[in-house]
PDB file of C-alpha atoms in Angstrom:
ATOM      1  CA  UNK G   1    -180.396  33.036  46.048  1.00 81.00           C
ATOM      2  CA  UNK G   2    -178.272  30.117  47.223  1.00 86.00           C
ATOM      3  CA  UNK G   3    -175.122  31.091  49.122  1.00 95.00           C
ATOM      4  CA  UNK G   4    -171.910  29.054  49.341  1.00 98.00           C
ATOM      5  CA  UNK G   5    -170.835  28.800  52.941  1.00 98.00           C
ATOM      6  CA  UNK G   6    -167.382  28.295  54.508  1.00 98.00           C
ATOM      7  CA  UNK G   7    -166.006  28.594  57.991  1.00 98.00           C
ATOM      8  CA  UNK G   8    -164.604  32.153  58.398  1.00 98.00           C
ATOM      9  CA  UNK G   9    -161.533  30.934  60.219  1.00 98.00           C
ATOM     10  CA  UNK G  10    -159.704  27.822  61.357  1.00 98.00           C
ATOM     11  CA  UNK G  11    -156.470  27.075  63.099  1.00 97.00           C
ATOM     12  CA  UNK G  12    -154.242  24.011  63.035  1.00 98.00           C
ATOM     13  CA  UNK G  13    -151.005  23.077  64.713  1.00 98.00           C
ATOM     14  CA  UNK G  14    -147.929  22.376  62.571  1.00 97.00           C
ATOM     15  CA  UNK G  15    -148.007  18.766  61.533  1.00 98.00           C
ATOM     16  CA  UNK G  16    -151.718  18.491  62.317  1.00 98.00           C
ATOM     17  CA  UNK G  17    -154.689  17.717  60.101  1.00 98.00           C
ATOM     18  CA  UNK G  18    -157.503  20.131  59.321  1.00 98.00           C
ATOM     19  CA  UNK G  19    -160.660  19.772  57.237  1.00 98.00           C
ATOM     20  CA  UNK G  20    -162.328  22.861  55.784  1.00 98.00           C
ATOM     21  CA  UNK G  21    -165.880  22.529  54.524  1.00 98.00           C
ATOM     22  CA  UNK G  22    -167.990  24.092  51.840  1.00 98.00           C
ATOM     23  CA  UNK G  23    -171.787  23.974  51.950  1.00 98.00           C
ATOM     24  CA  UNK G  24    -174.871  25.538  50.503  1.00 97.00           C
ATOM     25  CA  UNK G  25    -177.414  27.716  52.339  1.00 95.00           C
ATOM     26  CA  UNK G  26    -180.008  25.568  50.724  1.00 93.00           C
ATOM     27  CA  UNK G  27    -179.410  21.958  49.720  1.00 93.00           C
ATOM     28  CA  UNK G  28    -176.437  19.628  49.586  1.00 97.00           C
ATOM     29  CA  UNK G  29    -173.164  19.817  47.744  1.00 98.00           C
ATOM     30  CA  UNK G  30    -172.489  16.911  45.408  1.00 97.00           C
ATOM     31  CA  UNK G  31    -169.961  16.127  42.759  1.00 97.00           C
ATOM     32  CA  UNK G  32    -172.353  17.634  40.271  1.00 96.00           C
ATOM     33  CA  UNK G  33    -171.286  21.056  41.556  1.00 97.00           C
ATOM     34  CA  UNK G  34    -167.671  20.223  40.489  1.00 97.00           C
ATOM     35  CA  UNK G  35    -166.256  21.681  43.731  1.00 98.00           C
ATOM     36  CA  UNK G  36    -162.911  23.365  43.408  1.00 98.00           C
ATOM     37  CA  UNK G  37    -160.570  24.893  45.995  1.00 98.00           C
ATOM     38  CA  UNK G  38    -158.202  27.816  45.681  1.00 98.00           C
ATOM     39  CA  UNK G  39    -155.425  29.046  47.959  1.00 98.00           C
ATOM     40  CA  UNK G  40    -154.600  32.703  48.270  1.00 98.00           C
ATOM     41  CA  UNK G  41    -151.888  34.458  50.210  1.00 97.00           C
ATOM     42  CA  UNK G  42    -151.956  38.246  50.754  1.00 95.00           C
ATOM     43  CA  UNK G  43    -151.100  40.253  47.632  1.00 95.00           C
ATOM     44  CA  UNK G  44    -151.077  37.179  45.374  1.00 97.00           C
ATOM     45  CA  UNK G  45    -153.451  35.819  42.794  1.00 98.00           C
ATOM     46  CA  UNK G  46    -155.378  32.707  43.759  1.00 98.00           C
ATOM     47  CA  UNK G  47    -153.757  29.351  43.173  1.00 98.00           C
ATOM     48  CA  UNK G  48    -155.800  26.359  42.029  1.00 98.00           C
ATOM     49  CA  UNK G  49    -155.451  23.458  44.464  1.00 98.00           C
ATOM     50  CA  UNK G  50    -158.296  20.996  43.812  1.00 98.00           C
ATOM     51  CA  UNK G  51    -160.883  20.624  41.094  1.00 98.00           C
ATOM     52  CA  UNK G  52    -163.713  18.251  40.254  1.00 97.00           C
ATOM     53  CA  UNK G  53    -164.080  17.433  43.980  1.00 98.00           C
ATOM     54  CA  UNK G  54    -160.793  15.609  44.465  1.00 98.00           C
ATOM     55  CA  UNK G  55    -158.318  16.121  41.621  1.00 98.00           C
ATOM     56  CA  UNK G  56    -155.116  17.905  42.682  1.00 98.00           C
ATOM     57  CA  UNK G  57    -153.875  20.570  40.294  1.00 97.00           C
ATOM     58  CA  UNK G  58    -150.379  20.130  38.868  1.00 96.00           C
ATOM     59  CA  UNK G  59    -147.680  20.661  41.462  1.00 97.00           C
ATOM     60  CA  UNK G  60    -149.997  20.621  44.453  1.00 98.00           C
ATOM     61  CA  UNK G  61    -148.579  18.496  47.313  1.00 97.00           C
ATOM     62  CA  UNK G  62    -150.464  15.339  48.171  1.00 96.00           C
ATOM     63  CA  UNK G  63    -151.083  16.610  51.710  1.00 97.00           C
ATOM     64  CA  UNK G  64    -153.984  18.432  50.117  1.00 98.00           C
ATOM     65  CA  UNK G  65    -157.041  16.324  49.369  1.00 98.00           C
ATOM     66  CA  UNK G  66    -160.645  16.971  48.402  1.00 98.00           C
ATOM     67  CA  UNK G  67    -163.796  15.008  49.078  1.00 98.00           C
ATOM     68  CA  UNK G  68    -167.514  15.094  49.773  1.00 98.00           C
ATOM     69  CA  UNK G  69    -168.268  14.731  53.494  1.00 97.00           C
ATOM     70  CA  UNK G  70    -171.970  14.339  54.180  1.00 96.00           C
ATOM     71  CA  UNK G  71    -173.708  17.238  52.408  1.00 97.00           C
ATOM     72  CA  UNK G  72    -170.590  19.364  51.977  1.00 98.00           C
ATOM     73  CA  UNK G  73    -167.410  19.493  49.920  1.00 98.00           C
ATOM     74  CA  UNK G  74    -164.265  19.275  52.025  1.00 98.00           C
ATOM     75  CA  UNK G  75    -160.587  20.198  51.741  1.00 98.00           C
ATOM     76  CA  UNK G  76    -158.305  18.271  54.054  1.00 98.00           C
ATOM     77  CA  UNK G  77    -154.683  19.276  54.785  1.00 98.00           C
ATOM     78  CA  UNK G  78    -152.732  16.443  56.356  1.00 98.00           C
ATOM     79  CA  UNK G  79    -149.468  17.382  58.043  1.00 98.00           C
ATOM     80  CA  UNK G  80    -149.977  21.160  57.874  1.00 98.00           C
ATOM     81  CA  UNK G  81    -146.980  23.314  57.315  1.00 97.00           C
ATOM     82  CA  UNK G  82    -146.341  26.922  58.171  1.00 97.00           C
ATOM     83  CA  UNK G  83    -146.648  28.017  54.588  1.00 96.00           C
ATOM     84  CA  UNK G  84    -150.154  26.558  54.368  1.00 98.00           C
ATOM     85  CA  UNK G  85    -151.257  29.636  56.326  1.00 98.00           C
ATOM     86  CA  UNK G  86    -153.495  31.233  53.709  1.00 98.00           C
ATOM     87  CA  UNK G  87    -157.040  32.016  52.719  1.00 98.00           C
ATOM     88  CA  UNK G  88    -158.867  29.114  51.149  1.00 98.00           C
ATOM     89  CA  UNK G  89    -161.857  29.549  48.821  1.00 98.00           C
ATOM     90  CA  UNK G  90    -164.370  26.963  47.733  1.00 98.00           C
ATOM     91  CA  UNK G  91    -166.085  27.426  44.377  1.00 98.00           C
ATOM     92  CA  UNK G  92    -169.130  25.591  43.164  1.00 98.00           C
ATOM     93  CA  UNK G  93    -170.386  25.374  39.566  1.00 96.00           C
ATOM     94  CA  UNK G  94    -174.049  26.224  39.338  1.00 94.00           C
ATOM     95  CA  UNK G  95    -174.332  25.376  35.624  1.00 91.00           C
ATOM     96  CA  UNK G  96    -174.645  27.383  32.434  1.00 89.00           C
ATOM     97  CA  UNK G  97    -171.417  29.274  32.983  1.00 92.00           C
ATOM     98  CA  UNK G  98    -172.259  30.429  36.516  1.00 95.00           C
ATOM     99  CA  UNK G  99    -170.059  29.830  39.558  1.00 97.00           C
ATOM    100  CA  UNK G 100    -170.547  30.572  43.245  1.00 97.00           C
ATOM    101  CA  UNK G 101    -167.661  31.518  45.550  1.00 98.00           C
ATOM    102  CA  UNK G 102    -167.619  30.832  49.266  1.00 98.00           C
ATOM    103  CA  UNK G 103    -166.600  33.624  51.591  1.00 98.00           C
ATOM    104  CA  UNK G 104    -163.247  32.011  52.239  1.00 98.00           C
ATOM    105  CA  UNK G 105    -161.609  30.431  55.288  1.00 98.00           C
ATOM    106  CA  UNK G 106    -158.606  32.065  56.872  1.00 98.00           C
ATOM    107  CA  UNK G 107    -156.321  29.245  58.047  1.00 98.00           C
ATOM    108  CA  UNK G 108    -153.820  29.903  60.780  1.00 98.00           C
ATOM    109  CA  UNK G 109    -151.002  27.461  61.446  1.00 97.00           C
ATOM    110  CA  UNK G 110    -149.750  27.829  65.015  1.00 92.00           C
TER     111      UNK G 110
ATOM    112  CA  UNK V   1    -146.806  27.647  29.080  1.00 96.00           C
ATOM    113  CA  UNK V   2    -150.233  29.151  29.742  1.00 98.00           C
ATOM    114  CA  UNK V   3    -150.174  32.787  30.721  1.00 98.00           C
ATOM    115  CA  UNK V   4    -152.804  35.416  31.365  1.00 98.00           C
ATOM    116  CA  UNK V   5    -151.346  38.923  31.431  1.00 98.00           C
ATOM    117  CA  UNK V   6    -153.625  41.745  32.547  1.00 98.00           C
ATOM    118  CA  UNK V   7    -153.458  45.458  31.892  1.00 98.00           C
ATOM    119  CA  UNK V   8    -152.125  47.927  34.439  1.00 98.00           C
ATOM    120  CA  UNK V   9    -153.689  49.687  37.427  1.00 98.00           C
ATOM    121  CA  UNK V  10    -156.361  52.290  36.826  1.00 98.00           C
ATOM    122  CA  UNK V  11    -157.680  55.236  38.850  1.00 98.00           C
ATOM    123  CA  UNK V  12    -161.204  56.344  37.915  1.00 98.00           C
ATOM    124  CA  UNK V  13    -163.684  58.842  39.167  1.00 98.00           C
ATOM    125  CA  UNK V  14    -167.177  57.837  40.344  1.00 98.00           C
ATOM    126  CA  UNK V  15    -169.527  57.475  37.434  1.00 98.00           C
ATOM    127  CA  UNK V  16    -166.716  56.689  34.956  1.00 98.00           C
ATOM    128  CA  UNK V  17    -166.088  53.393  33.145  1.00 98.00           C
ATOM    129  CA  UNK V  18    -163.057  51.115  33.186  1.00 98.00           C
ATOM    130  CA  UNK V  19    -161.979  48.460  30.721  1.00 98.00           C
ATOM    131  CA  UNK V  20    -159.520  45.821  31.835  1.00 98.00           C
ATOM    132  CA  UNK V  21    -157.762  43.452  29.395  1.00 98.00           C
ATOM    133  CA  UNK V  22    -156.454  39.959  29.814  1.00 98.00           C
ATOM    134  CA  UNK V  23    -154.109  38.664  27.090  1.00 98.00           C
ATOM    135  CA  UNK V  24    -153.846  34.878  26.876  1.00 98.00           C
ATOM    136  CA  UNK V  25    -150.964  32.872  25.492  1.00 98.00           C
ATOM    137  CA  UNK V  26    -149.741  29.286  25.492  1.00 98.00           C
ATOM    138  CA  UNK V  27    -153.047  27.641  24.503  1.00 98.00           C
ATOM    139  CA  UNK V  28    -155.827  27.712  21.965  1.00 98.00           C
ATOM    140  CA  UNK V  29    -157.835  30.756  23.108  1.00 98.00           C
ATOM    141  CA  UNK V  30    -161.183  29.643  21.723  1.00 98.00           C
ATOM    142  CA  UNK V  31    -161.063  26.245  23.511  1.00 97.00           C
ATOM    143  CA  UNK V  32    -161.717  27.772  26.924  1.00 97.00           C
ATOM    144  CA  UNK V  33    -163.758  30.458  28.605  1.00 97.00           C
ATOM    145  CA  UNK V  34    -162.642  33.370  30.721  1.00 98.00           C
ATOM    146  CA  UNK V  35    -164.125  34.359  34.043  1.00 98.00           C
ATOM    147  CA  UNK V  36    -163.596  37.598  35.867  1.00 98.00           C
ATOM    148  CA  UNK V  37    -163.279  37.640  39.649  1.00 98.00           C
ATOM    149  CA  UNK V  38    -162.762  40.653  41.904  1.00 98.00           C
ATOM    150  CA  UNK V  39    -161.570  41.218  45.426  1.00 98.00           C
ATOM    151  CA  UNK V  40    -162.250  44.383  47.365  1.00 98.00           C
ATOM    152  CA  UNK V  41    -159.672  45.426  49.918  1.00 97.00           C
ATOM    153  CA  UNK V  42    -159.724  42.980  52.867  1.00 96.00           C
ATOM    154  CA  UNK V  43    -162.659  41.016  51.368  1.00 98.00           C
ATOM    155  CA  UNK V  44    -163.154  37.680  49.705  1.00 98.00           C
ATOM    156  CA  UNK V  45    -163.244  36.738  46.049  1.00 98.00           C
ATOM    157  CA  UNK V  46    -166.378  37.652  44.104  1.00 98.00           C
ATOM    158  CA  UNK V  47    -167.360  36.001  40.793  1.00 98.00           C
ATOM    159  CA  UNK V  48    -168.306  38.652  38.224  1.00 98.00           C
ATOM    160  CA  UNK V  49    -169.100  36.658  35.133  1.00 98.00           C
ATOM    161  CA  UNK V  50    -167.913  34.335  32.332  1.00 98.00           C
ATOM    162  CA  UNK V  51    -167.498  34.517  28.622  1.00 97.00           C
ATOM    163  CA  UNK V  52    -167.018  31.708  26.180  1.00 96.00           C
ATOM    164  CA  UNK V  53    -164.092  32.523  23.923  1.00 97.00           C
ATOM    165  CA  UNK V  54    -165.545  30.056  21.456  1.00 96.00           C
ATOM    166  CA  UNK V  55    -168.863  31.782  20.721  1.00 96.00           C
ATOM    167  CA  UNK V  56    -168.967  34.893  22.929  1.00 96.00           C
ATOM    168  CA  UNK V  57    -171.801  33.607  25.171  1.00 96.00           C
ATOM    169  CA  UNK V  58    -171.810  35.364  28.514  1.00 97.00           C
ATOM    170  CA  UNK V  59    -173.253  35.045  31.998  1.00 97.00           C
ATOM    171  CA  UNK V  60    -172.969  37.857  34.557  1.00 97.00           C
ATOM    172  CA  UNK V  61    -173.440  37.948  38.292  1.00 97.00           C
ATOM    173  CA  UNK V  62    -176.873  39.250  39.053  1.00 95.00           C
ATOM    174  CA  UNK V  63    -175.629  42.240  41.110  1.00 96.00           C
ATOM    175  CA  UNK V  64    -173.586  43.502  38.176  1.00 98.00           C
ATOM    176  CA  UNK V  65    -176.163  42.981  35.388  1.00 96.00           C
ATOM    177  CA  UNK V  66    -176.462  46.151  33.347  1.00 96.00           C
ATOM    178  CA  UNK V  67    -173.122  47.610  34.415  1.00 98.00           C
ATOM    179  CA  UNK V  68    -170.658  44.966  33.193  1.00 98.00           C
ATOM    180  CA  UNK V  69    -169.795  43.738  29.678  1.00 98.00           C
ATOM    181  CA  UNK V  70    -167.324  41.015  28.832  1.00 98.00           C
ATOM    182  CA  UNK V  71    -165.913  40.562  25.374  1.00 98.00           C
ATOM    183  CA  UNK V  72    -163.154  38.771  23.596  1.00 98.00           C
ATOM    184  CA  UNK V  73    -160.955  39.507  20.608  1.00 98.00           C
ATOM    185  CA  UNK V  74    -159.992  36.124  19.156  1.00 98.00           C
ATOM    186  CA  UNK V  75    -157.533  37.717  16.723  1.00 98.00           C
ATOM    187  CA  UNK V  76    -155.346  38.815  19.668  1.00 98.00           C
ATOM    188  CA  UNK V  77    -156.425  36.146  22.193  1.00 98.00           C
ATOM    189  CA  UNK V  78    -157.504  38.916  24.575  1.00 98.00           C
ATOM    190  CA  UNK V  79    -160.478  39.136  26.892  1.00 98.00           C
ATOM    191  CA  UNK V  80    -161.947  42.419  28.131  1.00 98.00           C
ATOM    192  CA  UNK V  81    -164.075  43.374  31.099  1.00 98.00           C
ATOM    193  CA  UNK V  82    -165.774  46.778  31.063  1.00 98.00           C
ATOM    194  CA  UNK V  83    -167.497  48.053  34.196  1.00 98.00           C
ATOM    195  CA  UNK V  84    -169.633  51.231  33.961  1.00 98.00           C
ATOM    196  CA  UNK V  85    -171.033  53.772  36.383  1.00 98.00           C
ATOM    197  CA  UNK V  86    -168.260  53.070  38.804  1.00 98.00           C
ATOM    198  CA  UNK V  87    -168.796  53.538  42.523  1.00 98.00           C
ATOM    199  CA  UNK V  88    -166.345  53.629  45.400  1.00 98.00           C
ATOM    200  CA  UNK V  89    -167.271  50.059  46.325  1.00 98.00           C
ATOM    201  CA  UNK V  90    -166.009  48.896  42.912  1.00 98.00           C
ATOM    202  CA  UNK V  91    -162.474  49.570  44.172  1.00 98.00           C
ATOM    203  CA  UNK V  92    -160.892  46.162  43.978  1.00 98.00           C
ATOM    204  CA  UNK V  93    -158.313  43.940  42.383  1.00 98.00           C
ATOM    205  CA  UNK V  94    -159.829  42.411  39.257  1.00 98.00           C
ATOM    206  CA  UNK V  95    -158.585  38.990  38.135  1.00 98.00           C
ATOM    207  CA  UNK V  96    -159.199  37.095  34.942  1.00 98.00           C
ATOM    208  CA  UNK V  97    -159.078  33.276  35.061  1.00 98.00           C
ATOM    209  CA  UNK V  98    -159.228  30.596  32.411  1.00 98.00           C
ATOM    210  CA  UNK V  99    -162.428  28.618  32.833  1.00 97.00           C
ATOM    211  CA  UNK V 100    -162.463  24.932  32.037  1.00 96.00           C
ATOM    212  CA  UNK V 101    -165.969  23.721  31.205  1.00 92.00           C
ATOM    213  CA  UNK V 102    -165.984  20.455  29.384  1.00 83.00           C
ATOM    214  CA  UNK V 103    -166.504  16.823  30.360  1.00 85.00           C
ATOM    215  CA  UNK V 104    -166.266  16.393  34.117  1.00 84.00           C
ATOM    216  CA  UNK V 105    -164.570  19.772  34.634  1.00 90.00           C
ATOM    217  CA  UNK V 106    -165.922  23.190  35.586  1.00 92.00           C
ATOM    218  CA  UNK V 107    -163.206  25.215  37.317  1.00 96.00           C
ATOM    219  CA  UNK V 108    -160.509  27.846  36.926  1.00 98.00           C
ATOM    220  CA  UNK V 109    -157.012  26.583  36.249  1.00 97.00           C
ATOM    221  CA  UNK V 110    -154.899  29.669  35.407  1.00 98.00           C
ATOM    222  CA  UNK V 111    -155.161  33.188  36.772  1.00 98.00           C
ATOM    223  CA  UNK V 112    -153.971  36.586  35.689  1.00 98.00           C
ATOM    224  CA  UNK V 113    -151.840  38.671  37.972  1.00 98.00           C
ATOM    225  CA  UNK V 114    -154.634  41.024  38.854  1.00 98.00           C
ATOM    226  CA  UNK V 115    -155.437  44.650  38.052  1.00 98.00           C
ATOM    227  CA  UNK V 116    -156.077  47.222  40.800  1.00 98.00           C
ATOM    228  CA  UNK V 117    -158.938  49.528  39.987  1.00 98.00           C
ATOM    229  CA  UNK V 118    -159.327  52.460  42.366  1.00 98.00           C
ATOM    230  CA  UNK V 119    -162.480  54.559  42.239  1.00 98.00           C
ATOM    231  CA  UNK V 120    -162.006  57.866  43.964  1.00 98.00           C
ATOM    232  CA  UNK V 121    -163.109  61.479  43.530  1.00 96.00           C
TER     233      UNK V 121
END
């Protein structure tokens, strides 16, 4: 069974840039997996940030961007702010109504 | 505006069943699917399955096959997730999410507020 992989944790300085990645235990991530990214703060429901690799959801600041980097999907935060400190989840579409979630990346802004 | 409103918290004993509802509003219910995602305390998000509100087709996560059933009631625009033979490790917050699966899209765009299910003897 293919597993969606993410860095468990990452830290970034305020104003800095960070790139979180999303890979597969077997194979490469491409746009055909329709990568999407979700932000979650403690006690809250997830919030949709990016879908279809690089499309920002309504109301999402343009400091968040998505892309494919090499064989992985990537979420880049440019000019990180304190309230970007959250858990970030990558989701890949496996086809036929099946999705795979990454384990999440805990982002610290300090 | 699109809203997904879930039913309230539940406390169940091991071996029991739970049925969580997710009432949709603000859009044509049968034009989208619904996925269910859960999160155990201190853990990440786990995809449980998907149901097409158009034709009732379902797909379930392999680890839950045989214990989970997802249904919809198009007359009330409500989706349901039933989980049987509950165990302590089913204790989690359960979320419904609207699933977009057409054209170049396959993602979740709106989420319910979550329902805490506690399994304890």
